[in-house]
Short mmCIF file of C-alpha atoms in Angstrom, two decimals:
data_model
loop_
_atom_site.label_atom_id
_atom_site.label_comp_id
_atom_site.label_asym_id
_atom_site.label_seq_id
_atom_site.Cartn_x
_atom_site.Cartn_y
_atom_site.Cartn_z
CA MET A 1 -109.99 52.82 -28.98
CA ARG A 2 -108.09 50.75 -31.43
CA ASP A 3 -105.55 53.49 -31.68
CA ASN A 4 -105.03 53.40 -27.92
CA LEU A 5 -104.58 49.68 -27.90
CA ALA A 6 -102.06 49.97 -30.70
CA SER A 7 -100.17 52.57 -28.77
CA VAL A 8 -100.04 50.40 -25.65
CA ALA A 9 -98.85 47.47 -27.71
CA ALA A 10 -96.18 49.60 -29.29
CA ILE A 11 -94.96 50.83 -25.88
CA GLY A 12 -94.89 47.26 -24.60
CA SER A 13 -92.93 46.21 -27.61
CA MET A 14 -90.42 49.01 -27.02
CA ASN A 15 -89.96 48.01 -23.37
CA CYS A 16 -89.30 44.45 -24.37
CA ASN A 17 -86.71 45.57 -26.89
CA ARG A 18 -84.95 47.65 -24.18
CA GLN A 19 -84.75 44.68 -21.69
CA GLU A 20 -83.05 42.35 -24.17
CA PRO A 21 -79.70 44.32 -24.23
CA ILE A 22 -79.71 44.51 -20.41
CA LEU A 23 -80.06 40.73 -20.10
CA THR A 24 -77.41 40.17 -22.71
CA TRP A 25 -74.97 42.48 -20.88
CA PHE A 26 -75.66 40.78 -17.56
CA LYS A 27 -75.09 37.34 -18.98
CA GLY A 28 -71.78 38.43 -20.59
CA HIS A 29 -70.35 39.91 -17.38
CA LYS A 30 -71.56 37.15 -15.10
CA ARG A 31 -68.63 34.90 -16.06
CA ARG A 32 -66.17 37.71 -15.43
CA TRP A 33 -67.53 38.26 -11.97
CA ILE A 34 -67.28 34.56 -11.20
CA MET A 35 -63.67 34.43 -12.42
CA ALA A 36 -62.79 37.52 -10.39
CA LEU A 37 -64.39 35.96 -7.35
CA ILE A 38 -62.34 32.77 -7.83
CA VAL A 39 -59.14 34.79 -8.13
CA LEU A 40 -59.94 36.71 -4.95
CA VAL A 41 -60.59 33.46 -3.08
CA ALA A 42 -57.26 32.01 -4.33
CA ILE A 43 -55.37 35.13 -3.26
CA ALA A 44 -56.99 34.98 0.15
CA ALA A 45 -56.03 31.31 0.50
CA VAL A 46 -52.41 31.95 -0.47
CA ALA A 47 -52.23 34.88 1.94
CA ALA A 48 -53.68 32.78 4.73
CA TRP A 49 -51.18 29.95 4.05
CA HIS A 50 -48.33 32.47 3.87
CA PHE A 51 -49.12 34.00 7.22
CA GLY A 52 -49.81 30.61 8.75
CA HIS A 53 -46.52 29.12 7.36
CA PRO A 54 -43.60 31.54 7.54
CA THR A 55 -40.89 31.23 4.87
CA ALA A 56 -37.84 29.09 5.63
CA THR A 57 -34.74 30.79 6.92
CA PRO A 58 -32.32 31.77 4.13
CA PHE A 59 -29.42 30.06 5.95
CA LYS A 60 -27.87 26.62 6.10
CA THR A 61 -27.05 25.85 9.70
CA VAL A 62 -25.56 23.06 11.78
CA LYS A 63 -25.67 22.58 15.53
CA VAL A 64 -22.55 22.57 17.65
CA ALA A 65 -22.06 19.00 18.86
CA LYS A 66 -19.40 16.88 20.53
CA GLY A 67 -17.32 14.53 18.41
CA ASP A 68 -13.89 13.07 17.77
CA LEU A 69 -11.41 15.03 15.68
CA GLN A 70 -8.15 13.91 14.12
CA GLN A 71 -5.46 15.74 12.24
CA ASN A 72 -4.04 13.36 9.65
CA VAL A 73 -1.55 13.32 6.83
CA LEU A 74 -3.18 11.77 3.78
CA ALA A 75 -1.11 9.82 1.28
CA THR A 76 -1.35 7.14 -1.35
CA GLY A 77 0.60 3.98 -0.71
CA GLN A 78 1.33 0.55 -2.10
CA LEU A 79 1.42 -2.83 -0.40
CA ASP A 80 4.43 -5.11 -0.39
CA ALA A 81 5.54 -8.13 1.62
CA VAL A 82 7.76 -7.56 4.64
CA ARG A 83 9.80 -10.62 3.64
CA LYS A 84 10.31 -11.35 -0.06
CA VAL A 85 13.10 -13.54 -1.46
CA ASP A 86 14.25 -14.18 -5.01
CA VAL A 87 15.14 -17.87 -5.22
CA GLY A 88 17.96 -18.33 -7.74
CA ALA A 89 20.24 -21.01 -9.11
CA GLN A 90 23.90 -21.23 -8.12
CA VAL A 91 24.80 -23.76 -10.81
CA SER A 92 24.31 -23.74 -14.55
CA GLY A 93 22.18 -26.23 -16.38
CA GLN A 94 18.71 -26.99 -17.62
CA LEU A 95 15.79 -26.58 -15.21
CA GLU A 96 14.75 -30.21 -15.37
CA SER A 97 11.74 -30.04 -13.06
CA LEU A 98 9.64 -27.32 -11.42
CA PHE A 99 7.22 -28.55 -8.77
CA VAL A 100 5.34 -25.34 -7.89
CA GLU A 101 3.05 -22.83 -9.55
CA ILE A 102 2.22 -19.20 -8.84
CA GLY A 103 0.02 -18.96 -5.76
CA ASP A 104 1.30 -22.14 -4.11
CA ARG A 105 2.15 -21.93 -0.42
CA VAL A 106 5.42 -23.66 0.48
CA LYS A 107 7.34 -24.52 3.65
CA LYS A 108 10.99 -23.89 4.41
CA GLY A 109 13.14 -26.66 2.91
CA GLN A 110 10.47 -27.83 0.47
CA LEU A 111 11.80 -28.94 -2.92
CA LEU A 112 10.80 -26.39 -5.55
CA GLY A 113 12.70 -27.57 -8.62
CA VAL A 114 15.66 -29.55 -9.91
CA ILE A 115 18.42 -28.49 -12.31
CA ASP A 116 19.95 -31.27 -14.43
CA PRO A 117 22.49 -32.85 -11.99
CA GLN A 118 24.49 -34.79 -14.60
CA GLN A 119 27.33 -32.27 -14.84
CA ALA A 120 27.71 -32.05 -11.07
CA GLN A 121 27.64 -35.83 -10.75
CA ASN A 122 30.34 -36.15 -13.40
CA SER A 123 32.49 -33.63 -11.54
CA ILE A 124 32.13 -35.70 -8.39
CA ARG A 125 33.15 -38.93 -10.13
CA GLU A 126 36.12 -37.18 -11.73
CA GLY A 127 37.20 -35.73 -8.41
CA GLU A 128 36.91 -39.05 -6.64
CA ALA A 129 39.01 -40.77 -9.33
CA THR A 130 41.67 -38.08 -9.10
CA LEU A 131 41.81 -38.47 -5.35
CA ARG A 132 42.28 -42.22 -5.63
CA GLU A 133 45.15 -41.65 -8.05
CA LEU A 134 46.77 -39.10 -5.76
CA HIS A 135 46.46 -41.36 -2.74
CA ALA A 136 48.25 -44.06 -4.70
CA GLN A 137 50.97 -41.60 -5.65
CA LEU A 138 51.24 -40.59 -2.01
CA GLN A 139 51.75 -44.20 -0.93
CA GLN A 140 54.48 -44.59 -3.57
CA ALA A 141 56.17 -41.36 -2.52
CA GLN A 142 56.01 -42.36 1.14
CA ALA A 143 57.55 -45.76 0.31
CA GLU A 144 60.32 -44.11 -1.68
CA GLN A 145 60.86 -41.66 1.18
CA GLN A 146 61.20 -44.57 3.61
CA LEU A 147 63.68 -46.29 1.31
CA ALA A 148 65.69 -43.08 0.98
CA ALA A 149 65.76 -42.73 4.76
CA VAL A 150 67.01 -46.30 5.23
CA THR A 151 69.65 -45.80 2.52
CA LEU A 152 70.88 -42.63 4.20
CA GLN A 153 71.12 -44.35 7.57
CA ARG A 154 73.13 -47.21 6.04
CA ASN A 155 75.47 -44.82 4.26
CA GLN A 156 75.95 -42.81 7.44
CA ALA A 157 76.94 -46.02 9.27
CA LEU A 158 79.32 -47.02 6.48
CA ALA A 159 80.75 -43.52 6.34
CA LYS A 160 81.90 -43.95 9.96
CA LEU A 161 83.86 -46.96 8.76
CA GLN A 162 84.99 -45.02 5.71
CA ALA A 163 83.30 -47.67 3.53
CA VAL A 164 81.46 -45.11 1.36
CA SER A 165 82.54 -41.88 -0.14
CA ARG A 166 81.41 -38.47 0.98
CA GLN A 167 79.68 -38.02 -2.36
CA ASP A 168 77.55 -41.15 -1.90
CA LEU A 169 76.54 -39.92 1.53
CA ASP A 170 75.48 -36.55 0.14
CA GLN A 171 73.50 -38.20 -2.66
CA ALA A 172 71.61 -40.34 -0.17
CA ALA A 173 70.73 -37.28 1.93
CA THR A 174 69.59 -35.38 -1.16
CA GLN A 175 67.47 -38.33 -2.31
CA LEU A 176 65.68 -38.41 1.05
CA ALA A 177 64.91 -34.67 0.86
CA VAL A 178 63.49 -35.08 -2.67
CA LYS A 179 61.24 -37.94 -1.57
CA LYS A 180 60.01 -35.87 1.38
CA ALA A 181 59.16 -33.02 -1.04
CA GLN A 182 57.31 -35.44 -3.32
CA VAL A 183 55.25 -36.65 -0.38
CA GLY A 184 54.43 -33.04 0.55
CA THR A 185 53.49 -32.17 -3.02
CA THR A 186 51.20 -35.18 -3.32
CA GLN A 187 49.52 -34.35 0.00
CA ALA A 188 48.90 -30.78 -1.20
CA GLN A 189 47.39 -32.10 -4.43
CA ILE A 190 45.14 -34.39 -2.42
CA ALA A 191 43.95 -31.47 -0.29
CA LYS A 192 43.33 -29.36 -3.38
CA ASN A 193 41.39 -32.07 -5.15
CA GLN A 194 39.47 -32.85 -1.97
CA ALA A 195 38.29 -29.21 -1.91
CA SER A 196 37.27 -29.50 -5.56
CA LEU A 197 35.37 -32.68 -4.76
CA ASP A 198 33.60 -30.95 -1.87
CA THR A 199 32.67 -28.10 -4.21
CA ALA A 200 31.31 -30.59 -6.73
CA LYS A 201 29.19 -32.19 -4.00
CA ILE A 202 27.91 -28.75 -3.00
CA ASN A 203 27.08 -27.98 -6.62
CA LEU A 204 25.18 -31.25 -6.80
CA ALA A 205 23.19 -30.14 -3.76
CA PHE A 206 22.57 -26.80 -5.48
CA THR A 207 20.81 -28.60 -8.32
CA ARG A 208 17.98 -29.15 -5.83
CA ILE A 209 16.25 -25.78 -5.39
CA GLU A 210 14.68 -25.64 -1.93
CA ALA A 211 12.53 -22.99 -0.28
CA PRO A 212 14.61 -20.75 2.03
CA MET A 213 11.51 -19.75 4.05
CA ASP A 214 7.78 -20.26 4.42
CA GLY A 215 5.83 -18.21 1.89
CA ASP A 216 3.78 -17.99 -1.26
CA VAL A 217 5.08 -18.30 -4.79
CA VAL A 218 4.32 -14.86 -6.23
CA GLN A 219 6.42 -14.97 -9.41
CA ILE A 220 8.07 -17.59 -11.63
CA THR A 221 10.86 -16.23 -13.81
CA THR A 222 12.37 -19.40 -15.27
CA LEU A 223 10.12 -22.08 -16.72
CA GLN A 224 10.72 -25.80 -16.73
CA GLY A 225 13.04 -26.75 -19.61
CA GLN A 226 14.88 -23.44 -19.74
CA THR A 227 18.65 -23.32 -19.30
CA VAL A 228 20.11 -21.15 -16.56
CA ILE A 229 23.67 -19.81 -16.63
CA ALA A 230 25.17 -18.93 -13.28
CA ALA A 231 28.63 -17.94 -14.49
CA GLN A 232 28.38 -14.24 -13.57
CA GLN A 233 25.37 -13.94 -11.29
CA ALA A 234 22.73 -16.20 -9.84
CA PRO A 235 19.74 -16.27 -12.19
CA ASN A 236 16.33 -15.91 -10.60
CA ILE A 237 14.06 -18.95 -10.75
CA LEU A 238 11.07 -17.72 -8.72
CA THR A 239 10.09 -15.29 -5.97
CA LEU A 240 8.72 -16.20 -2.56
CA ALA A 241 6.86 -13.73 -0.35
CA ASP A 242 5.60 -14.06 3.21
CA LEU A 243 2.13 -12.51 2.95
CA SER A 244 1.23 -13.00 6.62
CA THR A 245 2.55 -9.49 7.31
CA MET A 246 2.31 -6.70 4.74
CA LEU A 247 4.47 -3.61 4.38
CA VAL A 248 2.76 -0.34 3.45
CA LYS A 249 4.88 2.21 1.59
CA ALA A 250 3.07 5.57 1.74
CA GLN A 251 4.17 8.30 -0.64
CA VAL A 252 4.26 11.47 1.51
CA SER A 253 4.90 14.94 0.10
CA GLU A 254 7.87 16.98 1.32
CA ALA A 255 5.46 19.48 2.89
CA ASP A 256 3.98 16.82 5.19
CA VAL A 257 6.98 14.60 5.85
CA ILE A 258 8.50 17.01 8.40
CA SER A 259 5.51 16.31 10.68
CA LEU A 260 6.05 12.54 10.68
CA LYS A 261 8.01 10.45 13.13
CA PRO A 262 8.16 6.74 13.98
CA GLY A 263 5.54 5.56 16.45
CA GLN A 264 2.62 7.57 15.08
CA LYS A 265 -0.64 5.76 14.46
CA ALA A 266 -1.34 4.92 10.83
CA TRP A 267 -4.14 3.16 9.01
CA PHE A 268 -5.33 2.63 5.47
CA THR A 269 -8.17 1.34 3.32
CA VAL A 270 -8.08 -0.45 -0.01
CA LEU A 271 -10.25 0.13 -3.06
CA GLY A 272 -11.94 -3.24 -2.75
CA ASP A 273 -13.22 -2.57 0.80
CA PRO A 274 -13.16 1.18 1.59
CA ASN A 275 -15.15 0.72 4.81
CA ARG A 276 -12.58 -1.53 6.50
CA ARG A 277 -9.56 -0.08 8.28
CA PHE A 278 -6.18 -1.77 8.60
CA ASP A 279 -4.26 -0.27 11.53
CA GLY A 280 -0.54 -0.07 12.20
CA VAL A 281 2.23 2.06 13.68
CA LEU A 282 4.64 4.13 11.60
CA LYS A 283 7.94 2.23 11.36
CA ASP A 284 10.27 4.63 9.55
CA ILE A 285 10.60 7.30 6.87
CA GLN A 286 12.98 6.46 4.04
CA PRO A 287 15.70 9.12 3.68
CA THR A 288 15.97 8.88 -0.11
CA PRO A 289 13.26 10.86 -1.95
CA GLU A 290 11.52 10.05 -5.20
CA LYS A 291 10.79 12.70 -7.79
CA VAL A 292 7.40 12.52 -9.54
CA ASN A 293 6.61 15.25 -12.07
CA ASN A 294 9.00 17.68 -10.33
CA ALA A 295 7.38 16.95 -6.96
CA ILE A 296 9.41 15.40 -4.14
CA PHE A 297 7.97 12.49 -2.14
CA TYR A 298 9.31 10.34 0.69
CA TYR A 299 8.24 6.82 1.64
CA ALA A 300 6.77 6.37 5.11
CA ARG A 301 6.52 2.69 5.99
CA PHE A 302 4.51 0.64 8.47
CA GLU A 303 3.49 -3.00 8.83
CA VAL A 304 0.06 -4.58 9.23
CA PRO A 305 -0.86 -8.22 9.92
CA ASN A 306 -2.66 -10.09 7.15
CA PRO A 307 -4.03 -13.25 8.82
CA GLU A 308 -6.98 -13.60 6.44
CA GLY A 309 -4.90 -13.10 3.31
CA LEU A 310 -7.11 -10.25 2.08
CA LEU A 311 -4.19 -7.95 1.31
CA ARG A 312 -2.10 -8.65 -1.77
CA LEU A 313 1.06 -7.34 -3.39
CA GLN A 314 0.90 -4.02 -5.24
CA MET A 315 -2.54 -3.08 -3.86
CA THR A 316 -3.21 0.65 -3.66
CA ALA A 317 -3.72 1.95 -0.13
CA GLN A 318 -5.39 5.19 0.96
CA VAL A 319 -3.16 6.00 3.94
CA HIS A 320 -3.92 8.17 6.97
CA ILE A 321 -1.12 8.99 9.42
CA GLN A 322 -2.42 10.57 12.62
CA LEU A 323 -0.51 13.61 13.82
CA SER A 324 -2.82 14.44 16.73
CA GLY A 325 -6.39 13.87 17.89
CA VAL A 326 -9.02 14.77 20.49
CA ASN A 327 -12.14 12.92 21.60
CA GLN A 328 -15.61 14.22 22.44
CA VAL A 329 -14.97 17.93 22.04
CA PRO A 330 -17.25 20.63 20.55
CA ILE A 331 -16.74 20.73 16.78
CA ILE A 332 -18.22 22.64 13.85
CA PRO A 333 -17.62 22.47 10.10
CA LEU A 334 -14.55 24.32 8.91
CA ALA A 335 -16.75 26.18 6.42
CA ALA A 336 -18.51 27.94 9.31
CA LEU A 337 -15.43 29.99 10.23
CA GLY A 338 -15.63 33.62 9.22
CA ASP A 339 -13.00 36.34 9.30
CA GLN A 340 -9.83 35.72 11.29
CA ILE A 341 -9.40 38.10 14.22
CA ALA A 342 -6.12 36.83 15.64
CA ASP A 343 -4.19 33.61 15.93
CA ASN A 344 -6.77 30.82 16.37
CA HIS A 345 -9.56 33.38 16.85
CA TYR A 346 -12.34 33.80 14.28
CA HIS A 347 -15.77 35.28 13.80
CA VAL A 348 -18.63 32.80 13.58
CA SER A 349 -22.28 33.63 12.78
CA ILE A 350 -25.05 31.82 14.63
CA LEU A 351 -28.82 31.85 14.17
CA LYS A 352 -30.59 32.92 17.34
CA GLN A 353 -34.39 33.38 17.42
CA GLY A 354 -34.43 33.71 13.65
CA LYS A 355 -31.78 36.43 13.59
CA GLU A 356 -28.12 36.31 12.67
CA GLU A 357 -25.68 37.00 15.47
CA LYS A 358 -21.86 37.13 15.36
CA ARG A 359 -19.67 35.44 17.92
CA GLU A 360 -15.92 35.38 18.50
CA VAL A 361 -14.58 31.87 18.96
CA ALA A 362 -11.23 30.34 19.85
CA ILE A 363 -10.37 27.20 17.91
CA GLY A 364 -8.07 24.26 18.62
CA LEU A 365 -7.35 21.28 16.41
CA ARG A 366 -8.55 21.40 12.82
CA ASN A 367 -8.49 19.26 9.71
CA ASN A 368 -9.86 19.61 6.21
CA ILE A 369 -13.47 19.13 7.35
CA ASP A 370 -14.05 20.13 10.98
CA VAL A 371 -12.56 22.38 13.63
CA GLN A 372 -12.48 22.16 17.43
CA ILE A 373 -14.16 24.98 19.39
CA LEU A 374 -12.36 25.96 22.60
CA SER A 375 -14.60 28.88 23.58
CA GLY A 376 -17.33 31.19 22.25
CA LEU A 377 -20.01 28.63 21.45
CA ASN A 378 -22.21 26.26 23.41
CA ILE A 379 -23.42 22.79 22.56
CA GLY A 380 -26.62 23.10 20.53
CA ASP A 381 -25.93 26.56 19.09
CA GLU A 382 -26.98 26.80 15.43
CA VAL A 383 -23.95 27.88 13.44
CA ILE A 384 -24.50 29.38 9.99
CA VAL A 385 -22.54 27.40 7.42
CA SER A 386 -23.78 29.18 4.28
CA ARG A 387 -26.36 31.69 3.13
CA GLY A 388 -29.06 31.48 0.47
CA GLY A 389 -30.25 27.95 1.22
CA ALA A 390 -33.82 26.91 1.84
CA GLU A 391 -33.11 24.08 4.24
CA ALA A 392 -30.98 23.73 7.36
CA LEU A 393 -28.33 21.04 7.46
#
């Protein structure tokens, strides 16, 4: 009996020992099953999102739309004043006074400076004294001429009575002619010295430097106290510029200048305010070129009003000269054009119902960014600009 019980206990013990490895195996693989289940759920979620959200088209597209298109010549220019005058000195001397500074606005006739007038004043006094002396000499010569004339008349009367010799008569006639010549010489000297006196008075007026026009003082060359010498050429004292109207000098390449002509629309922006346009009309193209690093450029000029005084001398201008233009026409980016088929005919790819489709288009005006479509596309068509992108333009 005891043996049987021992046997049963032993069998029970063996069964318990067999169940322990099974439980251990189950516990070890339970985590793996859970992880596998999580992975399967994640894959299912990704697949569901993928089928519910199709991938973006591999193209960058833009819709055909109406817009304005211009064909322009681009150039860099510089601003200058339409009217600019160098105010110089016509007499020599020390610049005694200067009444203006750079930036001052002056009116025509306004006194700008004074050159020492002492020399001119001395010349006037000397000329006046010389004239007084010559007038006195003229009166003496005229009196002597009158006496010579009376003496000749008396001798002529006596000669009829044979009271004087022929020699005395000839001497009297000669004396009258000499006195007449002296009167003429003195009159010529008076005229000459009168001209010198007038010149001295003009030179005195030149010591007052006055503004020849309305404008702004943009440069002062000679400072107060300096000596100017006007013997060979008029030295520059200062520069006046009328900044109410500015002159734009655009530097145009020789490849573009053949397309320009006076009357074309032109406009520019400046670095300080690139969003503001200043409009004008092309005035002329200078015939003389300028060579810059072996490249040939010509100056195209036009004027613009400057009522607010925003534009200043030597400013850099980004110039646009319009050659032609169209308004509210179908346009697409220039990058959308494909292979050229013929003159002004190209292939263009569009995206239609998710598929690429080629079209033949005829183009019109073009610039560096956009091109006009004459035929082959409709407003709203999606034109492929580039491939490989994830987003449409």
